[in-house]
Each structure stands twice: as C-alpha cells, then as structure tokens.
XYZ file of C-alpha atoms in Angstrom:
400
model
C -39.171 234.628 -254.662
C -40.277 237.991 -253.292
C -40.383 239.605 -256.748
C -42.477 236.744 -258.087
C -44.966 237.075 -255.220
C -45.316 240.826 -255.752
C -45.827 240.366 -259.520
C -48.505 237.778 -258.849
C -50.304 240.353 -256.667
C -51.015 242.364 -259.818
C -53.356 239.639 -261.062
C -55.766 240.709 -258.306
C -55.759 244.212 -259.775
C -57.907 243.096 -262.706
C -60.729 241.929 -260.445
C -60.465 245.007 -258.214
C -60.565 247.201 -261.297
C -63.819 245.661 -262.440
C -65.383 246.268 -259.033
C -64.158 249.858 -258.850
C -65.601 251.024 -262.148
C -68.988 249.303 -262.299
C -71.386 252.133 -263.248
C -74.281 253.030 -261.001
C -77.882 253.628 -261.884
C -77.131 256.821 -263.785
C -74.651 255.437 -266.337
C -72.646 257.946 -268.329
C -70.172 257.620 -271.185
C -67.104 257.759 -268.936
C -68.391 255.034 -266.627
C -69.103 252.767 -269.589
C -65.631 253.382 -271.028
C -64.037 252.682 -267.659
C -65.866 249.405 -267.390
C -64.826 248.426 -270.903
C -61.224 249.396 -270.140
C -61.223 247.209 -267.024
C -62.525 244.258 -269.034
C -59.910 244.761 -271.742
C -57.263 245.032 -269.046
C -58.340 241.796 -267.379
C -58.267 240.092 -270.796
C -54.711 241.312 -271.379
C -55.649 243.622 -274.260
C -53.584 246.620 -273.166
C -53.976 248.646 -276.379
C -57.795 248.587 -276.252
C -57.751 249.313 -272.524
C -55.491 252.325 -273.039
C -57.639 253.632 -275.880
C -60.724 253.650 -273.665
C -58.849 255.256 -270.773
C -57.353 257.994 -272.928
C -60.865 258.821 -274.148
C -62.007 259.213 -270.547
C -59.033 261.396 -269.628
C -59.525 263.674 -272.619
C -63.028 264.354 -271.342
C -62.117 264.370 -267.620
C -58.333 264.833 -267.031
C -58.676 264.301 -263.274
C -60.748 261.088 -263.418
C -58.965 259.139 -260.667
C -60.172 255.696 -261.742
C -58.930 256.226 -265.294
C -55.581 257.508 -264.011
C -55.285 254.471 -261.761
C -56.155 251.950 -264.484
C -53.792 253.610 -266.921
C -51.109 253.271 -264.253
C -51.788 249.528 -264.178
C -51.431 249.432 -267.963
C -48.059 251.165 -267.655
C -46.899 248.637 -265.063
C -47.761 245.786 -267.391
C -45.887 247.617 -270.149
C -42.849 247.812 -267.831
C -43.032 251.615 -267.756
C -42.739 251.921 -263.999
C -41.840 255.615 -263.824
C -44.934 256.541 -265.860
C -47.058 254.224 -263.687
C -45.795 255.876 -260.505
C -46.708 259.333 -261.831
C -50.208 258.163 -262.782
C -50.879 256.544 -259.399
C -49.707 259.701 -257.639
C -51.948 261.810 -259.864
C -54.891 259.552 -259.008
C -54.213 259.996 -255.280
C -54.012 263.772 -255.725
C -57.413 263.661 -257.423
C -58.954 261.483 -254.702
C -56.852 261.003 -251.570
C -59.135 258.319 -250.116
C -59.072 256.052 -253.182
C -57.724 252.766 -251.822
C -56.951 251.316 -255.252
C -54.326 253.903 -256.190
C -52.657 253.645 -252.776
C -52.542 249.846 -253.144
C -51.151 249.986 -256.676
C -48.506 252.572 -255.794
C -47.511 250.486 -252.773
C -47.279 247.330 -254.885
C -45.157 249.191 -257.428
C -42.753 250.318 -254.703
C -42.670 246.843 -253.156
C -41.849 245.271 -256.497
C -38.921 247.687 -256.808
C -37.695 246.914 -253.283
C -38.578 250.425 -252.049
C -40.068 249.171 -248.809
C -39.919 252.444 -246.871
C -42.150 254.047 -249.524
C -44.320 250.970 -250.039
C -45.354 250.506 -246.413
C -47.303 253.780 -245.881
C -49.111 253.402 -249.229
C -50.095 249.815 -248.537
C -51.152 250.708 -244.993
C -53.307 253.523 -246.370
C -54.943 251.092 -248.789
C -55.764 248.618 -246.013
C -57.022 251.397 -243.743
C -59.321 252.723 -246.473
C -60.470 249.267 -247.605
C -59.858 246.354 -245.243
C -60.748 243.921 -248.066
C -57.644 244.880 -250.086
C -55.954 241.517 -249.819
C -53.375 242.473 -252.441
C -52.165 245.287 -250.192
C -52.319 243.337 -246.937
C -50.493 240.358 -248.470
C -47.725 242.610 -249.786
C -47.414 244.333 -246.397
C -47.220 240.981 -244.662
C -44.472 239.863 -247.010
C -42.466 243.064 -246.396
C -42.738 242.838 -242.602
C -41.734 239.173 -242.548
C -38.776 239.804 -244.821
C -37.658 242.752 -242.679
C -37.892 240.535 -239.610
C -35.858 237.789 -241.271
C -33.136 240.277 -242.227
C -33.049 241.707 -238.708
C -32.905 238.230 -237.220
C -29.989 237.299 -239.494
C -28.032 240.277 -238.160
C -28.955 239.500 -234.545
C -31.231 242.534 -234.166
C -34.089 240.799 -232.396
C -35.661 244.075 -231.239
C -36.149 245.226 -234.821
C -37.326 241.746 -235.835
C -39.924 241.791 -233.075
C -41.194 245.207 -234.163
C -41.724 244.019 -237.735
C -43.428 240.844 -236.560
C -45.781 242.804 -234.311
C -46.974 244.606 -237.443
C -47.264 241.322 -239.320
C -49.220 239.808 -236.444
C -51.780 242.646 -236.585
C -52.331 241.939 -240.269
C -52.563 238.154 -239.977
C -53.425 237.006 -236.434
C -54.417 233.558 -237.754
C -51.220 233.006 -239.724
C -49.336 230.192 -237.983
C -45.994 231.101 -239.568
C -46.256 234.704 -238.385
C -47.210 233.614 -234.871
C -44.264 231.216 -234.741
C -41.811 233.859 -235.962
C -43.205 236.368 -233.452
C -42.927 233.863 -230.603
C -39.333 233.051 -231.545
C -38.364 236.740 -231.552
C -40.182 237.329 -228.256
C -38.294 234.419 -226.692
C -34.962 235.855 -227.841
C -35.960 239.196 -226.305
C -36.824 237.483 -222.978
C -40.499 238.400 -223.382
C -41.398 234.926 -222.269
C -45.142 235.287 -221.742
C -45.435 236.813 -225.209
C -43.464 233.835 -226.507
C -45.883 231.448 -224.779
C -48.842 233.285 -226.320
C -47.272 233.178 -229.778
C -46.420 229.491 -229.668
C -49.886 228.679 -228.336
C -51.425 230.693 -231.183
C -49.286 228.722 -233.626
C -50.511 225.471 -232.142
C -54.130 226.578 -232.290
C -53.690 226.661 -236.072
C -51.262 223.700 -236.376
C -51.671 221.517 -233.310
C -48.859 219.108 -234.190
C -46.251 221.727 -235.097
C -43.251 220.094 -233.428
C -41.075 223.199 -233.378
C -43.856 225.253 -231.783
C -44.245 222.550 -229.122
C -40.497 222.665 -228.480
C -40.517 226.473 -228.372
C -43.434 226.435 -225.949
C -41.493 224.088 -223.690
C -38.498 226.451 -223.699
C -40.699 229.472 -222.960
C -42.418 227.699 -220.062
C -39.012 226.691 -218.740
C -37.833 230.302 -218.881
C -40.887 231.338 -216.861
C -40.109 228.699 -214.255
C -43.231 226.700 -215.161
C -41.306 223.466 -215.122
C -44.193 221.017 -215.100
C -45.687 222.731 -218.149
C -42.267 222.658 -219.818
C -41.898 218.948 -219.046
C -45.285 218.219 -220.628
C -44.304 220.022 -223.837
C -40.992 218.201 -224.140
C -42.735 214.875 -223.617
C -45.134 215.894 -226.357
C -42.213 216.884 -228.609
C -40.548 213.504 -228.125
C -43.804 211.792 -229.140
C -43.814 213.870 -232.338
C -40.083 213.463 -233.037
C -38.782 210.380 -231.221
C -35.561 210.367 -233.224
C -34.415 213.858 -232.226
C -31.822 213.802 -229.407
C -32.529 217.442 -228.503
C -35.971 216.512 -227.156
C -34.535 214.029 -224.652
C -31.790 216.474 -223.669
C -34.309 219.273 -223.029
C -36.518 216.928 -221.046
C -33.446 215.918 -219.026
C -32.666 219.576 -218.266
C -36.248 220.108 -217.109
C -36.233 217.009 -214.915
C -32.923 218.101 -213.376
C -34.490 221.477 -212.538
C -37.421 219.593 -210.988
C -34.856 217.790 -208.773
C -35.450 214.434 -210.389
C -31.841 213.515 -211.182
C -32.395 209.814 -211.825
C -35.093 210.519 -214.403
C -32.914 213.270 -215.897
C -29.963 210.876 -216.286
C -32.184 208.476 -218.211
C -33.168 211.194 -220.670
C -29.583 212.406 -221.115
C -28.573 208.802 -221.790
C -31.257 208.491 -224.493
C -30.050 211.702 -226.088
C -26.447 210.471 -226.102
C -27.469 207.100 -227.517
C -29.097 208.837 -230.469
C -26.158 211.238 -231.025
C -22.959 209.899 -229.431
C -20.841 212.667 -230.966
C -22.763 215.501 -229.362
C -21.578 217.642 -226.444
C -24.796 219.212 -225.113
C -26.204 216.240 -223.192
C -22.785 215.560 -221.679
C -22.515 219.231 -220.658
C -25.972 219.320 -219.101
C -25.514 216.028 -217.287
C -22.077 217.102 -216.063
C -23.474 220.410 -214.819
C -26.257 218.580 -212.981
C -23.768 216.228 -211.335
C -21.639 219.219 -210.307
C -24.619 220.825 -208.586
C -25.255 217.512 -206.804
C -21.581 217.398 -205.680
C -21.034 214.211 -207.672
C -17.663 215.552 -208.712
C -16.179 212.461 -210.334
C -19.211 212.002 -212.579
C -19.252 215.722 -213.334
C -15.557 215.734 -214.243
C -16.001 212.755 -216.547
C -18.806 214.381 -218.543
C -17.258 217.860 -218.658
C -13.903 216.467 -219.751
C -15.720 214.543 -222.480
C -17.052 217.851 -223.788
C -13.593 219.420 -223.749
C -12.066 216.435 -225.501
C -14.427 217.137 -228.387
C -14.309 220.940 -228.155
C -11.308 222.305 -226.190
C -12.653 225.879 -226.380
C -16.152 225.092 -225.122
C -16.711 228.092 -222.811
C -19.523 226.622 -220.698
C -17.633 223.364 -220.094
C -14.430 225.254 -219.201
C -16.379 227.417 -216.765
C -18.101 224.445 -215.115
C -14.849 222.489 -214.835
C -13.157 225.584 -213.414
C -15.862 225.774 -210.772
C -15.304 222.077 -210.036
C -11.554 222.662 -209.540
C -12.359 225.605 -207.263
C -14.647 223.356 -205.200
C -11.766 220.899 -204.799
C -9.407 223.780 -203.858
C -7.274 223.269 -206.963
C -6.945 227.024 -207.377
C -4.239 227.272 -210.079
C -6.131 224.768 -212.242
C -9.386 226.645 -211.590
C -7.751 229.943 -212.588
C -6.447 228.492 -215.843
C -9.775 226.937 -216.811
C -11.835 230.001 -215.930
C -9.447 232.289 -217.784
C -9.759 230.071 -220.864
C -13.544 230.143 -220.524
C -13.580 233.940 -220.488
C -11.219 234.106 -223.448
C -13.836 232.152 -225.364
C -16.819 234.083 -223.956
C -16.308 237.129 -221.745
C -20.019 237.403 -220.890
C -20.114 234.337 -218.592
C -21.194 235.697 -215.231
C -20.402 232.458 -213.351
C -16.884 232.317 -214.788
C -16.117 235.882 -213.687
C -17.562 235.176 -210.238
C -15.567 231.996 -209.600
C -12.432 233.511 -211.094
C -12.813 236.376 -208.631
C -13.121 233.898 -205.765
C -10.149 231.935 -207.105
C -7.937 235.028 -207.264
C -8.938 235.820 -203.683
C -7.798 232.355 -202.557
C -4.518 232.892 -204.412
C -3.991 236.231 -202.681
C -4.409 238.276 -205.866
C -6.765 240.921 -204.454
C -6.755 243.466 -207.317
C -7.537 240.739 -209.853
C -10.195 239.335 -207.532
C -11.882 242.708 -207.159
C -11.849 243.249 -210.908
C -13.511 239.914 -211.653
C -16.129 240.219 -208.930
C -16.929 243.725 -210.121
C -17.365 242.415 -213.642
C -19.651 239.648 -212.369
C -21.776 242.220 -210.567
C -21.877 244.387 -213.669
C -23.081 241.476 -215.801
C -25.782 240.676 -213.259
C -26.876 244.320 -213.198
C -26.875 244.557 -217.016
C -29.039 241.465 -217.286
C -31.541 242.858 -214.773
C -31.546 246.293 -216.413
C -32.107 244.724 -219.831
C -35.095 242.765 -218.603
C -36.573 245.830 -216.851
C -36.117 247.951 -219.974
C -37.932 245.359 -222.055
C -40.967 245.464 -219.793
C -40.935 249.284 -219.637
C -41.418 249.367 -223.397
C -44.754 247.582 -223.067
C -47.451 250.259 -222.973
C -50.152 249.970 -220.317
C -53.541 249.544 -222.038
C -56.282 252.128 -221.366
C -58.842 251.287 -218.673
C -62.007 249.491 -219.681
C -65.205 251.526 -219.830
C -66.612 249.888 -216.711
C -63.478 250.406 -214.576
C -64.769 253.653 -213.004
C -68.091 252.056 -212.181
C -66.276 249.325 -210.273
C -64.135 251.780 -208.262
C-alpha cells in the first residue's frame, strides 16, 4: 500500500512542473523548451520531453529546472539511480529549489530509504509550504514509523513520530487519534485528552475517540468527565460490553457501587464468557469488604484463566485479609510468576511472609514493592521533564 501511495504522488509532479517552468515576461528559448517539456511529460510523452530537456542542457548544463524534469523522466523510465543523480545535480545548482528536494525525497521514500527521504521532504515543505506531494509523503512516513514502533512496544518513539505528523496535519483526525493513543500509553494524560478532543472536533461521533477520552479523563482523576464519555460511548455502541464495564469501573471509583454493579451485570449479559467485568466487580467488592461476593467473582475469573495475574493477586489479598496466610502466599506467588511487576502482589506477599515469620522474604518483597512504586514515580517525572517550557510571551515583562 505504501509503495502505491508514493507512486501516486508522482502524478502531482506533472502539475508542479508546469507551474515551475512557466516563462516570464522576457521569454527565451530555454524557457519555451522547458514549458514544452513539462507539457510532454504531463501527457506521458517521455521521448519528446527528454528531447526538449537535452536541448536545454546542451545550452545551459546547470539549468536546475531541466535537470529536475529530466530526473522525473528517469523515474518514469525506472532508472532510479540516474534520477537520483539528476535531482542531486539540480539541488547543487540551486539549493533552495523546492521541486528537486521534493522529487529526491519522493524517490527515497519509494525505495524505503526513509532516513534520507525525511530531510529532503522537510526541506521541500520548508521552502514551499504548498508542496502537498512532499507533505503527504512525510506524513505517510511518520505514521508508518509510529505504527512500527507501536508494534514493538516502543511508545516513546511512536510518540515522537506522531508529534512530527501532527505538525504536518493538525486537522487530520487519524493522526490526532494515533497521537492521543501514544500519549495515553506514555502516561501523558492531558496530551491524550487534547488529542482525543481534536479527533472529535473533526469526527464528533468517533466511538473509539470517545472511549479513549473517557480513559484519559479517568487517568487524570476527572471521574465525572470520564463517566460522561462512557455513557456517550454506550449510546454509540450499545452492543459493546467493554463500554458497560468501563462505566462500571468509573462508577465504582465514584463510590456508587449499586450503579456500578448494574453496569457490570450488563457487560456480563452481553459477554458471559469474559473475565474483565467479573474481575472489576470482584475487586470492587473486595474493597468494600464484601468478601464472599469478591471471592465468587475472582474465582470465576480463575476458573476461566488459572494464570490470570490480577485475579490471583486480588484473591491473595482476600486470603490475607481473612488471615489465611499459606493460601495467600501461594496465590500471590502464582500472581508474581505470571507478572512480576504487580506492586500490590509484592506488597501483600511481603506482609504475608511477615505474618508467617519469614522476615528475609518479607523484607525482599516489601523492598521490591517500594522499588516498583519509586520506578513508577520516576518514570512519570521523567516524562514531564522532557516537555520543554515554552518561551515567555512578548507582553510577559510588561505585566511583571
């Protein structure tokens, strides 16, 4: 798909070529030949176009427009190496000629040479902001880089690429959504809110953006705003159990357990084989000290997925609460075997070991819990430190 899109970008070259070589008031032979060559090129008559261009170059070997158009001819003849040399020659003749930068960048992009394509395409856009062929190709590269980074779990790199894409296309709803998703994964929650809101300003009924906005508000602790978005999501997608589950989580956080139970029940009714609504309802009941109800839901999760780390951790905490320390130890150990990054599991396992008189093991687990808490805080602080403070406004000094 990417190769097809880049090849299609060359169709714009014909129209740009015509604009670039239109002679001025003082027409000369070269200008007329260039204009004829551009017309032949746009008509697909490569032989006639080349003949005109070679005539120009015999008279003026450094004529950058002729070099550039001949490079386009070579691309269409599938002589990419010759095209690259011609575009480079054109840039050497006139460094601020946007057309040659754009064409060289498109050539590199078509070959998958993104690292070389990006600076050429950026130069083209900087020199001529109307070069849509260059900006579209850049946008495609940045989005593809972000998708590749996302697939490998490198959200920091994905976010960097999407920041560049967002500068190019601030009104592109897809770009805003992808940026917001990456920002959410990087815990830049206000940026995520801004991105999802920008998506919705272009596509007001984008259900996934509504859902993402609800999650971002929830992460910021803006629970009423989160609730409103999940209600809106359910109206858009009434058959999706995840909407009711997320609304239930939000209502539980708002200390409205009865309303939360109703939403979890709706989610389960739509997807009886799921585990998430059972887990969230069981966790809520555990926090409310409704231990029998909590055990029933958490055990239901484990019956379907015996290695479910979050359910094992929550059930281990439940057993600790009931002073069933050996059972708590076994469950929490299983939880950490499945996912060693669970802070709560390390914490309650440390407390459990202490109750069992195993002080070295207790100290180790509590230390690990503290380390995880510190790492999470440090990660969040580092993220915010990377955000550069903007320069003061011109009227700041006048107000001081």
